[in-house]
Short mmCIF file of N, CA and C in Angstrom, two decimals:
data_model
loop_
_atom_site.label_atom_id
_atom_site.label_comp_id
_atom_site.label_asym_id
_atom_site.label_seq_id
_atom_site.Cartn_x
_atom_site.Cartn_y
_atom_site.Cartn_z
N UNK F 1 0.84 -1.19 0.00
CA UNK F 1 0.00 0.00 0.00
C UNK F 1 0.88 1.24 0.00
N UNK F 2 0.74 2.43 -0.64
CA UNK F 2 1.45 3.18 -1.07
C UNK F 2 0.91 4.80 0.65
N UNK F 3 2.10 4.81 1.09
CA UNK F 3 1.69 5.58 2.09
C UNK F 3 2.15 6.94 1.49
N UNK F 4 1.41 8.21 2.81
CA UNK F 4 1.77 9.76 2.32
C UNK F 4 2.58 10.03 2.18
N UNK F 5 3.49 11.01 1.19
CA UNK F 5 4.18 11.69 1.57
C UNK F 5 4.14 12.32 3.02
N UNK F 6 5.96 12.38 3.43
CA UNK F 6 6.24 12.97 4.60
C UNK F 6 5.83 14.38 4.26
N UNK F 7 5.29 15.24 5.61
CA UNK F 7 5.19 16.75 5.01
C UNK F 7 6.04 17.24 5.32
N UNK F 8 6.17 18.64 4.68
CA UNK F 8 7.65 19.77 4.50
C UNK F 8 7.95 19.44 6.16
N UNK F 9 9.60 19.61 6.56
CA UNK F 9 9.90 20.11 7.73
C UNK F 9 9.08 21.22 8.12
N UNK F 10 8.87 21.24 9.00
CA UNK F 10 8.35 22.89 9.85
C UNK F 10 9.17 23.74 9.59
N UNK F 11 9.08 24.93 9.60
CA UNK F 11 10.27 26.10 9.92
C UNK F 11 11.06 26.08 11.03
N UNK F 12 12.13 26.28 10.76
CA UNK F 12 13.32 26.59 12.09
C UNK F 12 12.59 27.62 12.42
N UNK F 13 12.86 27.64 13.90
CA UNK F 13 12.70 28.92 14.61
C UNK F 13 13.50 29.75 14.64
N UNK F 14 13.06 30.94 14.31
CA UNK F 14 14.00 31.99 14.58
C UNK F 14 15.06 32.09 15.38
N UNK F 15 16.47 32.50 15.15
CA UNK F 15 16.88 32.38 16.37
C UNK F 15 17.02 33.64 17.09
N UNK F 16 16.70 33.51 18.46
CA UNK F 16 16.76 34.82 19.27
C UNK F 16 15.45 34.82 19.75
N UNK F 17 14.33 34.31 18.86
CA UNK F 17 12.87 34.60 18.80
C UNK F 17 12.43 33.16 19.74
N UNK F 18 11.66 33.59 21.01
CA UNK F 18 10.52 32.38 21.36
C UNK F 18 9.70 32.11 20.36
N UNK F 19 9.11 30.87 20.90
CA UNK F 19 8.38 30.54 20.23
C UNK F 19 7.26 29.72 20.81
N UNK F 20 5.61 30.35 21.01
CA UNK F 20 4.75 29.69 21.39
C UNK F 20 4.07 28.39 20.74
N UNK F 21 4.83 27.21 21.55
CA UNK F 21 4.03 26.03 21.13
C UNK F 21 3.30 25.06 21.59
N UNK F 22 2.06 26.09 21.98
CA UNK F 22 0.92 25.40 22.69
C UNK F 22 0.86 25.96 23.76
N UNK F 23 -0.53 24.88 24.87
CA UNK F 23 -0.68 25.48 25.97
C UNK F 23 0.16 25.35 26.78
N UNK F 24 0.85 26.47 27.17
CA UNK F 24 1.98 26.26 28.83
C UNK F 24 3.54 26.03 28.06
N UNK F 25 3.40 26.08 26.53
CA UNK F 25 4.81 25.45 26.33
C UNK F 25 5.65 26.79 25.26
N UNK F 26 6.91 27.43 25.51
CA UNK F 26 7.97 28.25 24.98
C UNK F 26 8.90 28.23 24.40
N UNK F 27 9.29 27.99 23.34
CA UNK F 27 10.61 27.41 22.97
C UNK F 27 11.55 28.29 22.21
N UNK F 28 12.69 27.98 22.34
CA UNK F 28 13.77 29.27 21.53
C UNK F 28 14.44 28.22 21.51
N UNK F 29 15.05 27.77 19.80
CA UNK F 29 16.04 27.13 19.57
C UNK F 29 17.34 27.94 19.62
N UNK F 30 18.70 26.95 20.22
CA UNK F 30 19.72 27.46 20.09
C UNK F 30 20.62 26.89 19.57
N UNK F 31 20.54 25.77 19.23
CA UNK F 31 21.62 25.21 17.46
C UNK F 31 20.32 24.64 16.40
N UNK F 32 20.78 25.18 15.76
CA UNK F 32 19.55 24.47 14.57
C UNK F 32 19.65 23.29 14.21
N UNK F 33 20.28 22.35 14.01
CA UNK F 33 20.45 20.66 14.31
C UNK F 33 21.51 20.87 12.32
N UNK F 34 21.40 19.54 12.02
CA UNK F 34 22.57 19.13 11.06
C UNK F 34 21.66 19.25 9.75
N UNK F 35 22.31 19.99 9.02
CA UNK F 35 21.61 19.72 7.51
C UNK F 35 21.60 18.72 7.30
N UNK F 36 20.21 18.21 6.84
CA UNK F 36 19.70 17.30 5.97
C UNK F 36 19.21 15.87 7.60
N UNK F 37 19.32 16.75 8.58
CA UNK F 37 19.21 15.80 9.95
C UNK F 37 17.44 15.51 9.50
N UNK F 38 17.22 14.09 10.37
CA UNK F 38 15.81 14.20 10.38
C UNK F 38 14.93 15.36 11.48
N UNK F 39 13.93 15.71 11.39
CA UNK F 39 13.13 16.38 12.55
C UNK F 39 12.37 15.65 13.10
N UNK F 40 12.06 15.68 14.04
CA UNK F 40 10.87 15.45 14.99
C UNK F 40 9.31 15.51 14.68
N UNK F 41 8.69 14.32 14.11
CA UNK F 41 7.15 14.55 14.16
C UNK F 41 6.48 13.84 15.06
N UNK F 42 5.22 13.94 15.17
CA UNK F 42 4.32 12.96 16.40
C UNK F 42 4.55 11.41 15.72
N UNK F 43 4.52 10.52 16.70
CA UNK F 43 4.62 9.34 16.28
C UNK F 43 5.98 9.15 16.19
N UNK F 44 6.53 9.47 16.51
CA UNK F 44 8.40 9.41 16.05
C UNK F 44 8.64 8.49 17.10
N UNK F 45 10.33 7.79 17.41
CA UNK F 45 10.73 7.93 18.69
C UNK F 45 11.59 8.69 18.60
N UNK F 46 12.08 9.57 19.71
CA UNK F 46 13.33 10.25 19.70
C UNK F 46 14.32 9.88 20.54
N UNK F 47 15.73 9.87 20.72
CA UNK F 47 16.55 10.09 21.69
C UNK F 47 17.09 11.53 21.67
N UNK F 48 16.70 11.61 22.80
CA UNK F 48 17.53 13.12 23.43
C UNK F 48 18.20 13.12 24.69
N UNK F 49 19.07 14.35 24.85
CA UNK F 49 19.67 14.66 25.77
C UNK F 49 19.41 15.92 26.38
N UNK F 50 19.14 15.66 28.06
CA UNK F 50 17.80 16.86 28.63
C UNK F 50 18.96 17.40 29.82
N UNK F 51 18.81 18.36 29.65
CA UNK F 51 19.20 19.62 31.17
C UNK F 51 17.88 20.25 32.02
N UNK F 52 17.33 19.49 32.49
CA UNK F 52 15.95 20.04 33.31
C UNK F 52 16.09 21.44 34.53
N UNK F 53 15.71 22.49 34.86
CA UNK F 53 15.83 23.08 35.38
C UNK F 53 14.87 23.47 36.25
N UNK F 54 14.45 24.12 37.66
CA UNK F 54 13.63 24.61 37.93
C UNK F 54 13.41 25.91 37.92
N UNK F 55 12.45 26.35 37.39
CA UNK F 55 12.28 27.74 37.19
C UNK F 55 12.13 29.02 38.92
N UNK F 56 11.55 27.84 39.49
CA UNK F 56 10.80 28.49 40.83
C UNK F 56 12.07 28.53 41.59
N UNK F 57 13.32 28.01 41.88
CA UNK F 57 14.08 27.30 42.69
C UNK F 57 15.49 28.18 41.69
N UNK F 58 15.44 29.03 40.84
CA UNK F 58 16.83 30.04 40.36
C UNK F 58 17.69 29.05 39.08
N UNK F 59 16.19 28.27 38.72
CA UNK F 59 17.78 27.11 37.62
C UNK F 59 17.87 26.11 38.51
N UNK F 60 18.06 25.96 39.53
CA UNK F 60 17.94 24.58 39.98
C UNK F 60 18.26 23.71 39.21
N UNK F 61 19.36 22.52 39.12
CA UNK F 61 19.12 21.47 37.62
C UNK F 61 18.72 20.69 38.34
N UNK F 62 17.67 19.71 38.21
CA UNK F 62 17.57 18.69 39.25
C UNK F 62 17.87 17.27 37.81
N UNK F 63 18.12 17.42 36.51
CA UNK F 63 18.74 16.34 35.76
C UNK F 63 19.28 16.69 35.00
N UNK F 64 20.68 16.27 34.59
CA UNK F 64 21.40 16.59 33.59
C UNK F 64 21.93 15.34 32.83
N UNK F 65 21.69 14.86 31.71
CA UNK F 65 22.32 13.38 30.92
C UNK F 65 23.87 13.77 30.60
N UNK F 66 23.85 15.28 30.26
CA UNK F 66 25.51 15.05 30.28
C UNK F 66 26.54 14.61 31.68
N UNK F 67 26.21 15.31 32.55
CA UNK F 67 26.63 14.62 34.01
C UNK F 67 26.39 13.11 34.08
N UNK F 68 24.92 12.33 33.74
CA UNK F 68 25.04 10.77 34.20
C UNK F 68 25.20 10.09 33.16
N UNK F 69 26.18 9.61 32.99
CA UNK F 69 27.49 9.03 31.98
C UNK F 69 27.13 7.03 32.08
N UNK F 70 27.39 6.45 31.07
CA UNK F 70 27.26 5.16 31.16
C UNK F 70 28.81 4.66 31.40
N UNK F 71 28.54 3.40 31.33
CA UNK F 71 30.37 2.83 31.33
C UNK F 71 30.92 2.92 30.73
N UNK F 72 30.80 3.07 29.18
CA UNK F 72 31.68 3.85 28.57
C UNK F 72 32.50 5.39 28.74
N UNK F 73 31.60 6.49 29.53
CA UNK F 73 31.71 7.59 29.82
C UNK F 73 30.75 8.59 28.40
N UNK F 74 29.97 7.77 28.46
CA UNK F 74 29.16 8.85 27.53
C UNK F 74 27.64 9.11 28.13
N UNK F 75 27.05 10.48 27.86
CA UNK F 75 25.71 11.03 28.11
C UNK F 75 24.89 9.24 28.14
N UNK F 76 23.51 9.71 29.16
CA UNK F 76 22.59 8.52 28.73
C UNK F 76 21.32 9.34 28.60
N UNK F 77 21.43 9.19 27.22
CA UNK F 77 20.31 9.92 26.52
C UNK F 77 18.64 9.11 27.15
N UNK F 78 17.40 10.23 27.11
CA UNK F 78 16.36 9.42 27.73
C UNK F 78 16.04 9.24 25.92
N UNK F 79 14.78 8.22 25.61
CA UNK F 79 13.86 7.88 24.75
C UNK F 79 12.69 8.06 24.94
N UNK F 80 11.74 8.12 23.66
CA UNK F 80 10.46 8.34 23.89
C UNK F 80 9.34 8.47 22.69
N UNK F 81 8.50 8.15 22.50
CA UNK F 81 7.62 8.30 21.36
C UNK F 81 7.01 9.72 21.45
N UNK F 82 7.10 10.38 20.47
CA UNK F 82 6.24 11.82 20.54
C UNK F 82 5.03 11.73 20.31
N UNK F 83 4.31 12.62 21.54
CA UNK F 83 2.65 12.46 21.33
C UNK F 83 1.84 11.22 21.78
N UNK F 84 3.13 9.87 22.38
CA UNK F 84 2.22 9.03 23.14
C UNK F 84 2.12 9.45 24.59
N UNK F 85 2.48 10.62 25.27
CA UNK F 85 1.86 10.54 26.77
C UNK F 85 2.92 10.29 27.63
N UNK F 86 4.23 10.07 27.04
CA UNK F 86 5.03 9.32 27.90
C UNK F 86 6.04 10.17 28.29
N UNK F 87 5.89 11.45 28.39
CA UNK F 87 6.76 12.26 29.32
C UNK F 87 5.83 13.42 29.41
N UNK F 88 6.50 14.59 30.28
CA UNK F 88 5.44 15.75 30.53
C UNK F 88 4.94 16.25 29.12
N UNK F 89 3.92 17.48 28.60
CA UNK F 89 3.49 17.65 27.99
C UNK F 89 4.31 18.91 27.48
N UNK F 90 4.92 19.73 28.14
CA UNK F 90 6.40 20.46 27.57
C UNK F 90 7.46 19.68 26.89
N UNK F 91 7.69 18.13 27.39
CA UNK F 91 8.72 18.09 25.64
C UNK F 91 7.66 17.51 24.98
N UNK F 92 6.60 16.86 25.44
CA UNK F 92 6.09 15.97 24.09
C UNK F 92 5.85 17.24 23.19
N UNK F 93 5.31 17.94 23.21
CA UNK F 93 5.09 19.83 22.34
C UNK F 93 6.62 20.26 21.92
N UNK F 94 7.57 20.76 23.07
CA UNK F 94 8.45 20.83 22.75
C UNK F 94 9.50 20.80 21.54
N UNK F 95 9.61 18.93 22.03
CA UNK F 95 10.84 18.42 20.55
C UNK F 95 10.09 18.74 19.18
N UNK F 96 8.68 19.24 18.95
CA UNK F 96 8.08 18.96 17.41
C UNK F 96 8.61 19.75 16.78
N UNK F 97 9.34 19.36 15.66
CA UNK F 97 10.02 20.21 14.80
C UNK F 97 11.74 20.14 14.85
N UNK F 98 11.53 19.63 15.98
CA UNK F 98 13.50 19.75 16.33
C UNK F 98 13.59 18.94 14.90
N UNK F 99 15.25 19.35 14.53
CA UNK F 99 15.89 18.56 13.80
C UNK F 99 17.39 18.18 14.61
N UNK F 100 17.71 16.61 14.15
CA UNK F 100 18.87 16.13 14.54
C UNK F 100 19.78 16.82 15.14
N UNK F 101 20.50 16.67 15.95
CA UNK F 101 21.98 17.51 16.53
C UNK F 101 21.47 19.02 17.10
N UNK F 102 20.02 19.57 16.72
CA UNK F 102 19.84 20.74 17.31
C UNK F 102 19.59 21.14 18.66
N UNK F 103 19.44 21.72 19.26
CA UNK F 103 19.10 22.16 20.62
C UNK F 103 18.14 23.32 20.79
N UNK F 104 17.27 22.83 21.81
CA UNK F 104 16.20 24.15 21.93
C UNK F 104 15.90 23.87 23.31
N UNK F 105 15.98 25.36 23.76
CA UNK F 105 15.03 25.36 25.61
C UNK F 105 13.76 25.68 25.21
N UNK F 106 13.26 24.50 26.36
CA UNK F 106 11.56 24.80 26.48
C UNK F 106 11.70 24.97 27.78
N UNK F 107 10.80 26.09 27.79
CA UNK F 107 9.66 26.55 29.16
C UNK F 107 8.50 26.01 29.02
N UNK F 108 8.17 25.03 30.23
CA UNK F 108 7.18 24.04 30.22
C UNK F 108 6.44 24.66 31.69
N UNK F 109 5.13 25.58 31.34
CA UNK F 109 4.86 26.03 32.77
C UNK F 109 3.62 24.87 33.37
N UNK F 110 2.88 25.04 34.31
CA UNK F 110 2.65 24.00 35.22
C UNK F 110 1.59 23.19 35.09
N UNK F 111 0.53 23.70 33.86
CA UNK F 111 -0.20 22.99 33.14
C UNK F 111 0.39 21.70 31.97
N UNK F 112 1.91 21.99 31.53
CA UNK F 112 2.79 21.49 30.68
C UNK F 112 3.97 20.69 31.22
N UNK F 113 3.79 20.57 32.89
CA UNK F 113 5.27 20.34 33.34
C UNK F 113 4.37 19.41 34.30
N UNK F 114 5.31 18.87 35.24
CA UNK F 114 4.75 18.09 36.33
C UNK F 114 3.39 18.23 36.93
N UNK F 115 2.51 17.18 36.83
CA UNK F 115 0.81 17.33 37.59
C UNK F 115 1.19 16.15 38.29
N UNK F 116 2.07 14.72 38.23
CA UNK F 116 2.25 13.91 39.40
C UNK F 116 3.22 13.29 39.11
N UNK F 117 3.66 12.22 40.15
CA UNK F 117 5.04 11.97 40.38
C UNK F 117 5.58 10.50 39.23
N UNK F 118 4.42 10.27 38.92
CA UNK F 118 4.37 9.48 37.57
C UNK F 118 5.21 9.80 36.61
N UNK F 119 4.81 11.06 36.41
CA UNK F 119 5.32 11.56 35.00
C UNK F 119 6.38 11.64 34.80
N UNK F 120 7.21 11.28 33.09
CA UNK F 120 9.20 11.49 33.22
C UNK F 120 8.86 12.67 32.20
N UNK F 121 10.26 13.03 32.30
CA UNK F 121 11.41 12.57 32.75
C UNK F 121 11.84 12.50 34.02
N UNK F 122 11.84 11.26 35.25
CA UNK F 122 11.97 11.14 36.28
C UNK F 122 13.55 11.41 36.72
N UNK F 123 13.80 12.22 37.60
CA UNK F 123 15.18 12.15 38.19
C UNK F 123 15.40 11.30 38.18
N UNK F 124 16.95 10.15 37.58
CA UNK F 124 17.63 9.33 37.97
C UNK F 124 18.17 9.04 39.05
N UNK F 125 18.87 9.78 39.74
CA UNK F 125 18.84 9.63 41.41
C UNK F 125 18.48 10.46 41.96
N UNK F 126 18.26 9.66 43.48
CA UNK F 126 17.24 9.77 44.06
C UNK F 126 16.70 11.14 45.37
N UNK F 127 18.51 11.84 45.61
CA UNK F 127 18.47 13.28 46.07
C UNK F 127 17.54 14.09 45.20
N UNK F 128 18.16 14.11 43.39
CA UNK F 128 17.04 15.44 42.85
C UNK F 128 15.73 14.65 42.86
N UNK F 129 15.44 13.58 42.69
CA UNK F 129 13.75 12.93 42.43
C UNK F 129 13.79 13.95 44.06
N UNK F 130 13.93 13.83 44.81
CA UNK F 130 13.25 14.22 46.52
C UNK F 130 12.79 15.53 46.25
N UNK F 131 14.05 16.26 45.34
CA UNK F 131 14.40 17.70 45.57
C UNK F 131 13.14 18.12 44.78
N UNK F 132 12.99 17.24 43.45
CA UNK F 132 12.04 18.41 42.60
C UNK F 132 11.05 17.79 43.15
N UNK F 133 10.48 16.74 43.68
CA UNK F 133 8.86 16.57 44.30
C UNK F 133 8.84 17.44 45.53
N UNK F 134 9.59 17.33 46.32
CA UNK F 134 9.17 18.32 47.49
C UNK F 134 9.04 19.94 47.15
N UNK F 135 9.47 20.33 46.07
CA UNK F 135 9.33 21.53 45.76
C UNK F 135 8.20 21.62 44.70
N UNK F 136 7.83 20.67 43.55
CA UNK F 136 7.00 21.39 42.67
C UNK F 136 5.39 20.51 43.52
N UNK F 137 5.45 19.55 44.41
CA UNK F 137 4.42 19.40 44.88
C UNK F 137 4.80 19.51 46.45
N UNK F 138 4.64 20.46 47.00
CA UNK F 138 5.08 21.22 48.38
C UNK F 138 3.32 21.51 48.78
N UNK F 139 2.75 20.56 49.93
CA UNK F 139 1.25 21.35 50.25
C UNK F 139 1.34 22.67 50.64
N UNK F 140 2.51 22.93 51.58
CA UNK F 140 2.46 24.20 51.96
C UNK F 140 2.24 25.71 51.54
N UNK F 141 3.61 24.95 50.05
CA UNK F 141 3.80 26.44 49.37
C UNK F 141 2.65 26.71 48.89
N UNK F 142 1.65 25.56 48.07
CA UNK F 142 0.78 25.44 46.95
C UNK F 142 -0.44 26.01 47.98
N UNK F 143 -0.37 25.73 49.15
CA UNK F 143 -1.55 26.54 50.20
C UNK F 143 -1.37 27.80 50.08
N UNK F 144 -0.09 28.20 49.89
CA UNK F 144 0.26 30.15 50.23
C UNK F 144 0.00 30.57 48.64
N UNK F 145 -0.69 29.66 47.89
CA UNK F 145 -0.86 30.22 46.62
C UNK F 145 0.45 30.22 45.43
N UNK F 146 1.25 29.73 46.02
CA UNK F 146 2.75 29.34 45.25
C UNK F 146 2.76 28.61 43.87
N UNK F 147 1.65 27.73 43.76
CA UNK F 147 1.27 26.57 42.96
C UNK F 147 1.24 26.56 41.50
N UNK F 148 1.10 27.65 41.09
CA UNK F 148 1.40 28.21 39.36
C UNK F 148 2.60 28.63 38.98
N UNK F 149 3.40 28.86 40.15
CA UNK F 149 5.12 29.04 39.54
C UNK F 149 5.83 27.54 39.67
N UNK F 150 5.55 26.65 40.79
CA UNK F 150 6.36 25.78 41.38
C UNK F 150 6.93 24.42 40.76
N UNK F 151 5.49 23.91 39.63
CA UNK F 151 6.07 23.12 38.70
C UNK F 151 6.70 23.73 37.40
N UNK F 152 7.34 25.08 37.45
CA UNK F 152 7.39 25.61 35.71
C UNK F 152 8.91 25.03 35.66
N UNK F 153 9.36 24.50 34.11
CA UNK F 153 10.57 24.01 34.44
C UNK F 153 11.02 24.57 32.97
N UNK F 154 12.56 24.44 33.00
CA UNK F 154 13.32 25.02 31.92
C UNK F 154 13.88 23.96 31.24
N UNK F 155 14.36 23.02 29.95
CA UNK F 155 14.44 22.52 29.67
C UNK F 155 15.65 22.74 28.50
N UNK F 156 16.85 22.33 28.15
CA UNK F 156 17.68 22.36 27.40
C UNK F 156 17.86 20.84 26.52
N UNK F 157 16.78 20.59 25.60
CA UNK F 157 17.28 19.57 24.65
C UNK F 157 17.98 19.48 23.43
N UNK F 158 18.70 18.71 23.66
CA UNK F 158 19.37 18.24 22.10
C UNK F 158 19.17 16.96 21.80
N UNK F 159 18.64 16.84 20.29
CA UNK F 159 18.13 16.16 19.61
C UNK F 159 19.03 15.18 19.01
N UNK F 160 19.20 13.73 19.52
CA UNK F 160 20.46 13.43 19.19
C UNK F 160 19.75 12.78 17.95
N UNK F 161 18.65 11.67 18.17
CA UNK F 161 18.04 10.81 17.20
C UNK F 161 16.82 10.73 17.01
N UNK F 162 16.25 10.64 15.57
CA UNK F 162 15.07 10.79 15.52
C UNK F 162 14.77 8.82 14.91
N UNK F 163 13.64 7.94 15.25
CA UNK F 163 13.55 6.96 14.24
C UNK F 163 11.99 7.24 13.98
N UNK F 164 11.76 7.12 12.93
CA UNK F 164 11.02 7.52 12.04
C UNK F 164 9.31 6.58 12.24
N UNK F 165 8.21 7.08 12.53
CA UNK F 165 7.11 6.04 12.92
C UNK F 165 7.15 5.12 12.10
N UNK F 166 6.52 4.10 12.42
CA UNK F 166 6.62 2.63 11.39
C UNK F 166 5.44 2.74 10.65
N UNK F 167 5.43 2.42 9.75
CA UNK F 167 4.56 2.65 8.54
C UNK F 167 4.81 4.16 8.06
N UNK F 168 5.71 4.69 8.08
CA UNK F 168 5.80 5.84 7.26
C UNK F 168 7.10 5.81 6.42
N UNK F 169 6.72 6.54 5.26
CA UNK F 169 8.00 5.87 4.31
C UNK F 169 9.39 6.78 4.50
N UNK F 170 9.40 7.12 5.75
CA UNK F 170 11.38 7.22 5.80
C UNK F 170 11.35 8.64 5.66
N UNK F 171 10.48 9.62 5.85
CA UNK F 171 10.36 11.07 5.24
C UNK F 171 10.91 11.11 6.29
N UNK F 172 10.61 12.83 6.30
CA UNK F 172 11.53 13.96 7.42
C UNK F 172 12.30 14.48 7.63
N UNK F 173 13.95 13.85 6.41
CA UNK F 173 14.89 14.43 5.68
C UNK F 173 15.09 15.08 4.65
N UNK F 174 16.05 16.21 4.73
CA UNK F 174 15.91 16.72 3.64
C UNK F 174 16.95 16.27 2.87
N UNK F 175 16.82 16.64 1.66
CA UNK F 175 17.25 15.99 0.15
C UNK F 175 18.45 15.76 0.41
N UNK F 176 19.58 16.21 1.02
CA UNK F 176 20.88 16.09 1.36
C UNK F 176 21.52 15.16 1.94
N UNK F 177 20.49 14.46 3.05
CA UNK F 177 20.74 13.81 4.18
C UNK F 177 22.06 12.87 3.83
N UNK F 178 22.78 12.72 4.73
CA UNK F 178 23.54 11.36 4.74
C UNK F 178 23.24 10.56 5.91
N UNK F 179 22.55 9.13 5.36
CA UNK F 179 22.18 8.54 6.37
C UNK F 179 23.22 7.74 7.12
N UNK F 180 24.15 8.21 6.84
CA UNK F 180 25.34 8.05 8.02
C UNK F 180 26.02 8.26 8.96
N UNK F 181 25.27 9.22 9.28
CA UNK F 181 25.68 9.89 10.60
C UNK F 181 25.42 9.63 12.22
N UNK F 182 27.35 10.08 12.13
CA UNK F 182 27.30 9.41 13.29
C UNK F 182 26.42 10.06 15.05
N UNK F 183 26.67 9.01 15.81
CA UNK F 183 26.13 9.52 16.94
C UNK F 183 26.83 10.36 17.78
N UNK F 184 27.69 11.69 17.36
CA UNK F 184 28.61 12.17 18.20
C UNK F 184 27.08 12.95 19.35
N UNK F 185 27.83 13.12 20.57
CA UNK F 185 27.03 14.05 21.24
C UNK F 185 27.53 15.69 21.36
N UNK F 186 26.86 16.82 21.54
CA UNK F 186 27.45 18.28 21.65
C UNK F 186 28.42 18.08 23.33
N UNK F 187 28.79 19.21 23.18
CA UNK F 187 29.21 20.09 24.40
C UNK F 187 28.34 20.15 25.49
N UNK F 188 28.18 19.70 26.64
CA UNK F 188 27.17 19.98 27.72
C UNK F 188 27.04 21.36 28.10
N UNK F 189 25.57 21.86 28.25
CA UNK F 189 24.95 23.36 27.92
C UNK F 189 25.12 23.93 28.96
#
């Protein structure tokens, strides 16, 4: 059976320029990813590499993949399908559009960021998991009315890999691509 064409990449975002994408979610890219890289559509999986921040707490990082290193000594990128539900609703919005190797911060405010302790990207260990639940779900603060700043979080991704939904014919590159590229990772942000 003969499936759709992939549609055009999205536009890069401006750089310098936010960019509203969606409810609760901000984004300003700051490397535009690799010519001819794939981008990010729903249904994708992606691997990325996340710098989570708290907005309420001065930057706070409570996860960084460049810091937790495998045995080799390299980043451990998280995974994820875009648009199935399976991380907060600031990157699933977020990554759309990223292309390969690029990087973009999202501001994920509290409708878009943590609503329970379910949700990932979960701290890997177990000091920041304490640090960011006791702060973005704090009864106290959220009693003094605190509760609309406390889950907003800052987000620094780079887009290492995109694989492409199944049943779609391989789009999302542009004409240039070399599908050989390797998996180097950037500079930690």
């Amino acid at each position: 059976a003969e499936t759709a064409p992939s549609s055009p990449p999205p536009p890069p975002l401006p750089r310098g320029v936010p960019r509203d994408m969606g409810p609760g979610v901000v984004a300003l890219d700051l490397v535009p990813g690799k010519a001819g890289g794939l981008f990010a559509e729903s249904g994708d999986e992606v691997r990325v590499l996340l710098k989570g921040r708290l907005f309420a707490k001065q930057g706070w990082i409570f996860t960084n993949d460049y810091a937790e290193t495998d045995d080799r000594g390299l980043p451990r990128p998280h995974v994820f399908t875009l648009g199935a539900g399976e991380v907060i609703d600031g990157l699933d919005v977020g990554c759309l559009g990223l292309r390969e190797g690029g990087v973009r911060r999202v501001v994920a405010s509290p409708p878009a960021s943590y609503r329970d302790k379910t949700q990932e990207p979960i701290p890997r260990d177990f000091s920041n998991r304490q640090r960011l639940w006791t702060t973005v779900f704090n009864p106290t603060r959220i009693a003094n009315g605190e509760g609309d700043t406390l889950s907003t979080t800052v987000w620094d991704v780079e887009l290492v890999r995109v694989t492409k939904k199944k049943g779609g014919d391989g789009g999302g590159r542009d004409a240039d691509a070399n599908a050989n590229d390797d998996d180097a990772f950037s500079l930690p942000l």
